[in-house]
Short mmCIF file of N, CA and C in Angstrom, two decimals:
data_model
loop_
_atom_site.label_atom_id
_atom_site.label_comp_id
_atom_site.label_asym_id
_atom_site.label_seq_id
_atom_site.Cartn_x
_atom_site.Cartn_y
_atom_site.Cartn_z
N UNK A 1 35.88 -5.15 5.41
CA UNK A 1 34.85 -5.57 4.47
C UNK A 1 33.84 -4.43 4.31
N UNK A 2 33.60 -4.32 3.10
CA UNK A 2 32.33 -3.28 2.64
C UNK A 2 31.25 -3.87 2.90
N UNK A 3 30.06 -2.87 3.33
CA UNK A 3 29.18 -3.30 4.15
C UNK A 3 27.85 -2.80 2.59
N UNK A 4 27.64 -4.08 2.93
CA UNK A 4 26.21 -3.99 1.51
C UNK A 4 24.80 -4.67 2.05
N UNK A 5 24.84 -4.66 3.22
CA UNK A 5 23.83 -4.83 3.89
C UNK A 5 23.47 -4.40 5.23
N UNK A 6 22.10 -3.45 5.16
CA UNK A 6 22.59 -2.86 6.80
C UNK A 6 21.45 -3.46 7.32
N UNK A 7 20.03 -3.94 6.80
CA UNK A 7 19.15 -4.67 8.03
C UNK A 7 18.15 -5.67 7.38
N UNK A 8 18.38 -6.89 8.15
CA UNK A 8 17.21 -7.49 7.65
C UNK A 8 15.62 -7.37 8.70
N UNK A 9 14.38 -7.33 8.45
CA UNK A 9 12.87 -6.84 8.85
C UNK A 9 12.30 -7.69 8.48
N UNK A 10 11.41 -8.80 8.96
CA UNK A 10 10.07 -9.26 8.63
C UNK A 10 9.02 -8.43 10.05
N UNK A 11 8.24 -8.18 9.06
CA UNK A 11 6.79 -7.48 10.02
C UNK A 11 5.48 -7.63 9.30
N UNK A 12 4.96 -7.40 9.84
CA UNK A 12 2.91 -7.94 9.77
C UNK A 12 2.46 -5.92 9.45
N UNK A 13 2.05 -5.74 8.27
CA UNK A 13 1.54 -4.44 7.93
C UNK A 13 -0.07 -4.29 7.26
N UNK A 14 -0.40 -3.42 8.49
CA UNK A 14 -1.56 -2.63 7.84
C UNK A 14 -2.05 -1.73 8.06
N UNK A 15 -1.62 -0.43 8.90
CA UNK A 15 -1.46 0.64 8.58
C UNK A 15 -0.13 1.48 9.23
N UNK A 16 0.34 0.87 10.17
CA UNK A 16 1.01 0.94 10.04
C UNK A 16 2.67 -0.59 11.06
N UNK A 17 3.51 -0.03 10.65
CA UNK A 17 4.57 -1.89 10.62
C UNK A 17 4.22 -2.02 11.90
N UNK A 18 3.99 -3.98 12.30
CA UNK A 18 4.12 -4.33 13.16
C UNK A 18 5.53 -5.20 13.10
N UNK A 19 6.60 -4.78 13.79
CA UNK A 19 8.44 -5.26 13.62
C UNK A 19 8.03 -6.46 14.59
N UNK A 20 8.16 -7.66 13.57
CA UNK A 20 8.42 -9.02 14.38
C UNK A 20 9.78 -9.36 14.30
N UNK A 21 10.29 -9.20 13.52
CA UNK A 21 12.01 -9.32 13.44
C UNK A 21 12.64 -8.03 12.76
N UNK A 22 13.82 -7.76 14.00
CA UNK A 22 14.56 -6.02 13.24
C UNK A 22 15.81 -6.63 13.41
N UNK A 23 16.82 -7.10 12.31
CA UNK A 23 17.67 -7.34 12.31
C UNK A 23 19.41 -6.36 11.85
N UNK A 24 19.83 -5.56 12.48
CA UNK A 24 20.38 -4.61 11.63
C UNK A 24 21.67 -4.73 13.00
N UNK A 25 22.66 -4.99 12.70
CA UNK A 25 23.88 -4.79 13.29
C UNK A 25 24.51 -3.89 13.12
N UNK A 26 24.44 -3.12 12.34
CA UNK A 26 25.52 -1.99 11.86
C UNK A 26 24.46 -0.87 12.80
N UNK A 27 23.47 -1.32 13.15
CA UNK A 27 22.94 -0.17 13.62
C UNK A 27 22.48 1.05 12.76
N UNK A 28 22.79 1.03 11.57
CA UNK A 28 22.50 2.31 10.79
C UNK A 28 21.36 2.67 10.42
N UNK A 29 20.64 1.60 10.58
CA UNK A 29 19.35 2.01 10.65
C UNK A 29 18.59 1.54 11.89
N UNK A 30 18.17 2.78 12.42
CA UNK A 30 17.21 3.11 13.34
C UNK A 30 15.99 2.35 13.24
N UNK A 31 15.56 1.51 14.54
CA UNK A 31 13.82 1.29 14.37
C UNK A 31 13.09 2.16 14.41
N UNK A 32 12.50 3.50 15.03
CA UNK A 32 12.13 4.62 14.79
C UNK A 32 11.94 5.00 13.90
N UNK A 33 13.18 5.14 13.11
CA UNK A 33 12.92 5.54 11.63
C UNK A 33 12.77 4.46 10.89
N UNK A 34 13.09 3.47 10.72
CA UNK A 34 12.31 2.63 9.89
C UNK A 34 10.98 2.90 9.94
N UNK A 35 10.36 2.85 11.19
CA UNK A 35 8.90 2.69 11.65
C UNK A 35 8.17 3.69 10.70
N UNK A 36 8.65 5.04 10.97
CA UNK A 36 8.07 5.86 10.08
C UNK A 36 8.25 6.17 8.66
N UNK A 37 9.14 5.60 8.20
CA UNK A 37 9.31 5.53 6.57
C UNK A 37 8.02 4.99 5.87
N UNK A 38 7.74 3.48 6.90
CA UNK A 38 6.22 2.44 6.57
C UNK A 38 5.26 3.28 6.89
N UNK A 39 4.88 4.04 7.94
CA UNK A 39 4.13 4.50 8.67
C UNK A 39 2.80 5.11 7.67
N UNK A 40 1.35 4.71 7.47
CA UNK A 40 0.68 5.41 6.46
C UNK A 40 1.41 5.75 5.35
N UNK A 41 1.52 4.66 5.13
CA UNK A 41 1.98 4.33 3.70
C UNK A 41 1.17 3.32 3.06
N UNK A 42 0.62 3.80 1.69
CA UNK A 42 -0.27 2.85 1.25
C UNK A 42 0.77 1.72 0.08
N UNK A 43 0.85 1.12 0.54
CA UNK A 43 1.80 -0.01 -0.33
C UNK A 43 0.73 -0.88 -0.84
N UNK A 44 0.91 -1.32 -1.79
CA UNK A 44 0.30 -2.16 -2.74
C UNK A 44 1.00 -3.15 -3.17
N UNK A 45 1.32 -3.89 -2.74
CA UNK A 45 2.40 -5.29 -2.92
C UNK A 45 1.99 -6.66 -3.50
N UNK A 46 1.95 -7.05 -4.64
CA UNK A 46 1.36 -8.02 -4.96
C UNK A 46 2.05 -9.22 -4.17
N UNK A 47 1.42 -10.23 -3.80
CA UNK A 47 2.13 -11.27 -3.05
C UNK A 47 2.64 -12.19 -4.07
N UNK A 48 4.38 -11.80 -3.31
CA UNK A 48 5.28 -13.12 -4.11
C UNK A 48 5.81 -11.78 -5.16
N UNK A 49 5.45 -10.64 -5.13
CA UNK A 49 6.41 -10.05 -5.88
C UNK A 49 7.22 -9.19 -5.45
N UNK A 50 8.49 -8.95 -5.40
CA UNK A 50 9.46 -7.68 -5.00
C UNK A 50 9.58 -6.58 -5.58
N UNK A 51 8.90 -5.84 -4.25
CA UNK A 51 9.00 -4.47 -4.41
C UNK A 51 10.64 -3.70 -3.93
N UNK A 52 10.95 -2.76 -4.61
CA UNK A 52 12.13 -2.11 -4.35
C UNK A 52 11.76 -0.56 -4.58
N UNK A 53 12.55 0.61 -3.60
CA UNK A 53 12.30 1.90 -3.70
C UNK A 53 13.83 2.11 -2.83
N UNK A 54 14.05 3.55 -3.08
CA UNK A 54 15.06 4.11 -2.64
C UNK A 54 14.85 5.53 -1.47
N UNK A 55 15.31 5.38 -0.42
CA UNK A 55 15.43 6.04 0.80
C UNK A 55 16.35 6.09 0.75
N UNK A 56 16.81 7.63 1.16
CA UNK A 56 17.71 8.29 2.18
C UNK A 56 19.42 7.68 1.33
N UNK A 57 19.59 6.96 0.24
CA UNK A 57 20.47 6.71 -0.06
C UNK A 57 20.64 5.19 -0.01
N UNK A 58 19.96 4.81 0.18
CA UNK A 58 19.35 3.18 0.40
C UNK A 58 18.42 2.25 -0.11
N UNK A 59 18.76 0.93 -0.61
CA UNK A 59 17.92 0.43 -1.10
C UNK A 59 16.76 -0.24 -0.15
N UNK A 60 15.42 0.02 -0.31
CA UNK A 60 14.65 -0.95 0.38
C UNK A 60 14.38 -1.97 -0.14
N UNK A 61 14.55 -3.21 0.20
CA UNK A 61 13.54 -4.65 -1.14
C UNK A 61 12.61 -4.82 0.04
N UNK A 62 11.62 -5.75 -0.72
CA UNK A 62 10.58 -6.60 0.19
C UNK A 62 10.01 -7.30 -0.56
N UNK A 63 9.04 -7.90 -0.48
CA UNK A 63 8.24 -8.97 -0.47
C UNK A 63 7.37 -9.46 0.56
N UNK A 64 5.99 -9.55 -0.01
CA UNK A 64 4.86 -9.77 1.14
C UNK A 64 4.11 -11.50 0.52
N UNK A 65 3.93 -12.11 1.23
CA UNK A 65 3.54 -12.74 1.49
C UNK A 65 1.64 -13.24 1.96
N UNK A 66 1.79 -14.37 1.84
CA UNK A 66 -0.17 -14.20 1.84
C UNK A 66 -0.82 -13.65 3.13
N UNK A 67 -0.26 -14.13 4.10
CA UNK A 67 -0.39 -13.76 5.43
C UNK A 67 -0.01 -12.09 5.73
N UNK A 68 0.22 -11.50 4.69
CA UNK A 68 0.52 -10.26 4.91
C UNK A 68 1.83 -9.87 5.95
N UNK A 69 2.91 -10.66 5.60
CA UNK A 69 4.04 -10.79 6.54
C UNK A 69 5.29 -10.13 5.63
N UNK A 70 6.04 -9.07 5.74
CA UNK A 70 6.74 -8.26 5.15
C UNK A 70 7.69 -8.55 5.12
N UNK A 71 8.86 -9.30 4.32
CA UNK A 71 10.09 -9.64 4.43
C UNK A 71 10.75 -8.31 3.80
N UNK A 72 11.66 -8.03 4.54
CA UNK A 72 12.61 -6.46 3.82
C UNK A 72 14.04 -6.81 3.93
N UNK A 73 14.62 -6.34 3.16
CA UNK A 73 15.82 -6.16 3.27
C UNK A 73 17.02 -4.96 2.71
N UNK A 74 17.32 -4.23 3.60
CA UNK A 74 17.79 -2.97 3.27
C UNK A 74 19.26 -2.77 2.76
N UNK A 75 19.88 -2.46 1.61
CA UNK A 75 20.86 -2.49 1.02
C UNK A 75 21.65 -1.17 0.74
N UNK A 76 22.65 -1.46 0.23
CA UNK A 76 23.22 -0.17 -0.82
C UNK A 76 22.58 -0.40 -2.31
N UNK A 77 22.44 0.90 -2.43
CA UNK A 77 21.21 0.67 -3.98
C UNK A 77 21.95 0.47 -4.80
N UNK A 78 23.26 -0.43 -4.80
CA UNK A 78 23.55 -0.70 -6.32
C UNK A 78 24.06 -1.98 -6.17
N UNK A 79 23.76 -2.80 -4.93
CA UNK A 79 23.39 -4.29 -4.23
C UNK A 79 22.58 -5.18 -5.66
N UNK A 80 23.10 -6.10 -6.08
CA UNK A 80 22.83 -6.67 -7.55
C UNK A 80 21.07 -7.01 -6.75
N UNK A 81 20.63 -7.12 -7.36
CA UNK A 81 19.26 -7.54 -7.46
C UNK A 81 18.29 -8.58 -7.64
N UNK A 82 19.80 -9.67 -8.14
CA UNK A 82 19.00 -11.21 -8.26
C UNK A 82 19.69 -11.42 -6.30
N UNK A 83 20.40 -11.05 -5.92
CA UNK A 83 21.08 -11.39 -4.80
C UNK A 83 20.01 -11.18 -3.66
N UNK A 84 19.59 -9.78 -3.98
CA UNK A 84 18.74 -9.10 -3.30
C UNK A 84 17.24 -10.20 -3.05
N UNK A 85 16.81 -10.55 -4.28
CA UNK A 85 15.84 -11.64 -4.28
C UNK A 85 15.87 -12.81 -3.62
N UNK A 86 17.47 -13.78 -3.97
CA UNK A 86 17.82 -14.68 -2.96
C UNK A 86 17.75 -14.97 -1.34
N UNK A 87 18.50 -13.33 -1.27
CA UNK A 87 18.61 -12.89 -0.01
C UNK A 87 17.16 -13.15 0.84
N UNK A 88 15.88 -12.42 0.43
CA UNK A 88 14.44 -12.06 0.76
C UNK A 88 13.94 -13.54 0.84
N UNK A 89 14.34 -14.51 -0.29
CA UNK A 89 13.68 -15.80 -0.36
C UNK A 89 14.26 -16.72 0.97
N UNK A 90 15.32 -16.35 1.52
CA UNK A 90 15.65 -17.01 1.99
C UNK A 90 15.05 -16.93 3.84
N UNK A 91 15.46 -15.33 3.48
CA UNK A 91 14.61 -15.13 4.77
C UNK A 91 13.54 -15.74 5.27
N UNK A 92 12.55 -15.45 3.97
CA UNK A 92 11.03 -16.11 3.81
C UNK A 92 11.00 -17.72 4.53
N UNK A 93 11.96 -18.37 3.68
CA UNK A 93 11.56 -19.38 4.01
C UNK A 93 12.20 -19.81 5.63
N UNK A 94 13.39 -19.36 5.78
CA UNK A 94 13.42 -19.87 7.55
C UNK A 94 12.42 -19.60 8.12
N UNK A 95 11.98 -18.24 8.06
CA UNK A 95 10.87 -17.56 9.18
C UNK A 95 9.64 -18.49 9.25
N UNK A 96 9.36 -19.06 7.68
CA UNK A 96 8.35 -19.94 7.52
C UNK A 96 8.29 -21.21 8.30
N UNK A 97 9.58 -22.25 8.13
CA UNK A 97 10.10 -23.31 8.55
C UNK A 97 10.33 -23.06 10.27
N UNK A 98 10.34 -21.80 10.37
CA UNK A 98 10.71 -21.49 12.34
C UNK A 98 8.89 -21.64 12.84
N UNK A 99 8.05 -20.74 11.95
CA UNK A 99 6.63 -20.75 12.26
C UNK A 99 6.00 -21.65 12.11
N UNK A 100 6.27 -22.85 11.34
CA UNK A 100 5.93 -23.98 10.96
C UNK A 100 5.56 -24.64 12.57
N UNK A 101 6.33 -24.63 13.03
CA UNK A 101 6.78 -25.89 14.45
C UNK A 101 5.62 -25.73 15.43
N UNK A 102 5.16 -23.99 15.22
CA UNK A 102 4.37 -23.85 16.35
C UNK A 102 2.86 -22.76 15.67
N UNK A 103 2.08 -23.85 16.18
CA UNK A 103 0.95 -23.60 15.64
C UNK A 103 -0.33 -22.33 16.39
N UNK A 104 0.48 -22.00 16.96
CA UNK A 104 -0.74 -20.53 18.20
C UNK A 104 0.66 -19.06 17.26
N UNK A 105 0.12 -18.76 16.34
CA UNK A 105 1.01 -17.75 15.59
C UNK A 105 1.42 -16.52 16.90
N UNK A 106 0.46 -16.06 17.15
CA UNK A 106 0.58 -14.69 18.02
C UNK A 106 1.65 -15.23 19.44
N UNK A 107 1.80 -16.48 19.91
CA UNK A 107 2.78 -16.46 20.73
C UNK A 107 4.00 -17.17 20.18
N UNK A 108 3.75 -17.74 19.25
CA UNK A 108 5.25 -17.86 18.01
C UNK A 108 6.21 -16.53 17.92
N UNK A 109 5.26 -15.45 17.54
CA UNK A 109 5.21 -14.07 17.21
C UNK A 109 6.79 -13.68 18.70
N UNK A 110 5.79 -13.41 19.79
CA UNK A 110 6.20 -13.23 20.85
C UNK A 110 7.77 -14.40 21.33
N UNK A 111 7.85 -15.03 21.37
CA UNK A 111 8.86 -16.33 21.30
C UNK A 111 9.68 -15.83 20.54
N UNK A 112 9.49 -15.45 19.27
CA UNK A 112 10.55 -15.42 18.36
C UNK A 112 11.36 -14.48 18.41
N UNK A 113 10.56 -12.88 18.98
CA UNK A 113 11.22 -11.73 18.88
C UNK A 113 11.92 -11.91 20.08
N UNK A 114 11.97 -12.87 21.15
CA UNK A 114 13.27 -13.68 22.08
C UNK A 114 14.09 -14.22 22.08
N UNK A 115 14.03 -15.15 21.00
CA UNK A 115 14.34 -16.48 20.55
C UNK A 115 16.00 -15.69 20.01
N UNK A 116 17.06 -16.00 20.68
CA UNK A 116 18.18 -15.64 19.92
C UNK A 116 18.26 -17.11 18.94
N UNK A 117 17.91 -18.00 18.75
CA UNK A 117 17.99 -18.89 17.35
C UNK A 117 17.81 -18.23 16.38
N UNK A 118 16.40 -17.61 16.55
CA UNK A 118 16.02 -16.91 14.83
C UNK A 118 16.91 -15.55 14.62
N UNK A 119 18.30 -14.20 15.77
CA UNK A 119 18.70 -13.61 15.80
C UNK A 119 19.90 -14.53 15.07
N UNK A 120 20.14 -15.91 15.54
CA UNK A 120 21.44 -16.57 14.78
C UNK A 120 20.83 -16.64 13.37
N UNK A 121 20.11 -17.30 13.12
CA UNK A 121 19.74 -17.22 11.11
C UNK A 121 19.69 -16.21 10.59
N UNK A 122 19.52 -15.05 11.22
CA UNK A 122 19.44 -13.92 10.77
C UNK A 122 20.91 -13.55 10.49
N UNK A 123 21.48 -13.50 11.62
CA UNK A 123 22.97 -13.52 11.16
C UNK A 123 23.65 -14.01 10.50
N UNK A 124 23.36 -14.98 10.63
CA UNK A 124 24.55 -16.49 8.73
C UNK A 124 23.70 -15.50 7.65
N UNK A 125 22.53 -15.54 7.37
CA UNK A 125 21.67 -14.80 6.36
C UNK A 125 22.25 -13.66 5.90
N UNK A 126 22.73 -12.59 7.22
CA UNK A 126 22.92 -11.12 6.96
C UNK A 126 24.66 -11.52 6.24
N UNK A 127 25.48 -12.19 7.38
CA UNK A 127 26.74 -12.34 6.88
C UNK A 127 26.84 -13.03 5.33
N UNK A 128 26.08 -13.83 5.04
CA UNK A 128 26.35 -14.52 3.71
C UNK A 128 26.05 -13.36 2.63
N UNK A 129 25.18 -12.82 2.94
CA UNK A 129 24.58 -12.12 1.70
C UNK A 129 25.66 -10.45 1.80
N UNK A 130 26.16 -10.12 2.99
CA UNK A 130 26.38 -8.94 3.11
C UNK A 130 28.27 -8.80 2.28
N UNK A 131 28.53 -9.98 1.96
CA UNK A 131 29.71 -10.33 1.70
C UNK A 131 29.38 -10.67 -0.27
N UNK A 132 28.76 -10.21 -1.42
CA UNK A 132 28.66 -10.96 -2.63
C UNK A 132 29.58 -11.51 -3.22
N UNK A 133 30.44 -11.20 -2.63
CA UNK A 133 31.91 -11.76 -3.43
C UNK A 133 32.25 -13.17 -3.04
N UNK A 134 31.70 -13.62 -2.25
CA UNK A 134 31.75 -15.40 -1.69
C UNK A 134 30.50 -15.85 -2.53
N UNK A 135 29.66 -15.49 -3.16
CA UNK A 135 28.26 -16.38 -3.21
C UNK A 135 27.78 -16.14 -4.71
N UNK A 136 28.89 -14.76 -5.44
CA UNK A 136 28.12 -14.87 -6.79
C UNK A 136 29.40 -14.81 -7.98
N UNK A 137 29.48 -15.25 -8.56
CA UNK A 137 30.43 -15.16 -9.51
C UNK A 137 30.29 -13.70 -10.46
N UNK A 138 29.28 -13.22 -10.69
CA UNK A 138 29.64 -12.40 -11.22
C UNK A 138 30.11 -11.24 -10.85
N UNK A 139 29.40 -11.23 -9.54
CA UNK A 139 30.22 -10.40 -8.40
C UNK A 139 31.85 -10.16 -8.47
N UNK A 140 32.51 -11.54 -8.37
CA UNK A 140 34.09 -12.11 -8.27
C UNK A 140 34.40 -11.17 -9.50
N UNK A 141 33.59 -11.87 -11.07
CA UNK A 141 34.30 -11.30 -12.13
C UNK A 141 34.10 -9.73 -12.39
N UNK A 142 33.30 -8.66 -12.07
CA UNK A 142 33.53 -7.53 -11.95
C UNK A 142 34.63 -7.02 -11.11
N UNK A 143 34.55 -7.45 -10.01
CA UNK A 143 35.50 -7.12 -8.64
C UNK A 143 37.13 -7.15 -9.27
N UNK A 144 36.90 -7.69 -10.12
CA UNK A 144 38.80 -8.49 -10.63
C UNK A 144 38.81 -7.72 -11.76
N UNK A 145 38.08 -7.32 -12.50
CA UNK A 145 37.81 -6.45 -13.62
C UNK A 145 38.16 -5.37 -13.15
N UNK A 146 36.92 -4.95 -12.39
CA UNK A 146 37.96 -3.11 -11.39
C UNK A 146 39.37 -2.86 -11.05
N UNK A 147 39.37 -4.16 -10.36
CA UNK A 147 40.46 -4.16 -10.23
C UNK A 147 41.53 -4.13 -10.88
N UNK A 148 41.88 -4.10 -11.77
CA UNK A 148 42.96 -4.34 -13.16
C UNK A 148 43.56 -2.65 -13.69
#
């Protein structure tokens, strides 16, 4: 299987990332270097809208949130883009529905970056989305088109 997703990231930013969730199995991307890509970086993110830029051969998405909580998700830059959105929304909302339960955030925070539960959602998340050919049709009908 072709790999169209190498990490999913929610983190808390302001000057520079705080990584509450680094989700990346392929390993290809480094926390280190993630860290410093964000690092004094002045981002301007309207909340609730997706931002996208290109690194190193890679797509970054995100989306920030009111709480100033960074959902990312790192792709191949030619990863369709409503998928890409799905993908981010979805994140959003587990992380939300996981933070929901417990009301002292900063040891939620701590819990979670333990918690192999939220490492399992992350994974159905990464696997569903990292696969487009199960989840989008138009995906299917290009794929069969090339193919020909």
């Amino acid at each position: 299987m072709n790999q169209h997703i190498y990490t999913l990231c929610i983190f808390e930013y302001i000057s520079s990332p705080k990584i509450l969730i680094f989700y990346s199995p392929s390993n290809h991307i480094n926390l280190n270097d993630f860290k410093s890509i964000f690092t004094n970086q002045n981002f301007n993110i309207k909340p609730g809208t997706i931002f996208s830029f290109e690194f190193n051969g890679l797509g970054y998405n995100m989306i920030v949130d009111l709480q100033n909580i960074i959902y990312c998700v790192i792709t191949k830059i030619d990863y369709p883009k409503r998928l890409v959105s799905e993908c981010i929304k979805e994140l959003e909302i587990q992380f939300n529905s996981k933070q929901n339960l417990n009301s002292n955030s900063k040891q939620y925070f701590k819990e979670l970056q333990m918690n192999s539960q939220f490492t399992t959602i992350c994974k159905k998340i990464y696997d569903k989305y990292n696969n487009p050919e199960t989840i989008d049709k138009l995906v299917q009908i290009t794929n069969k088109v090339n193919n020909i």
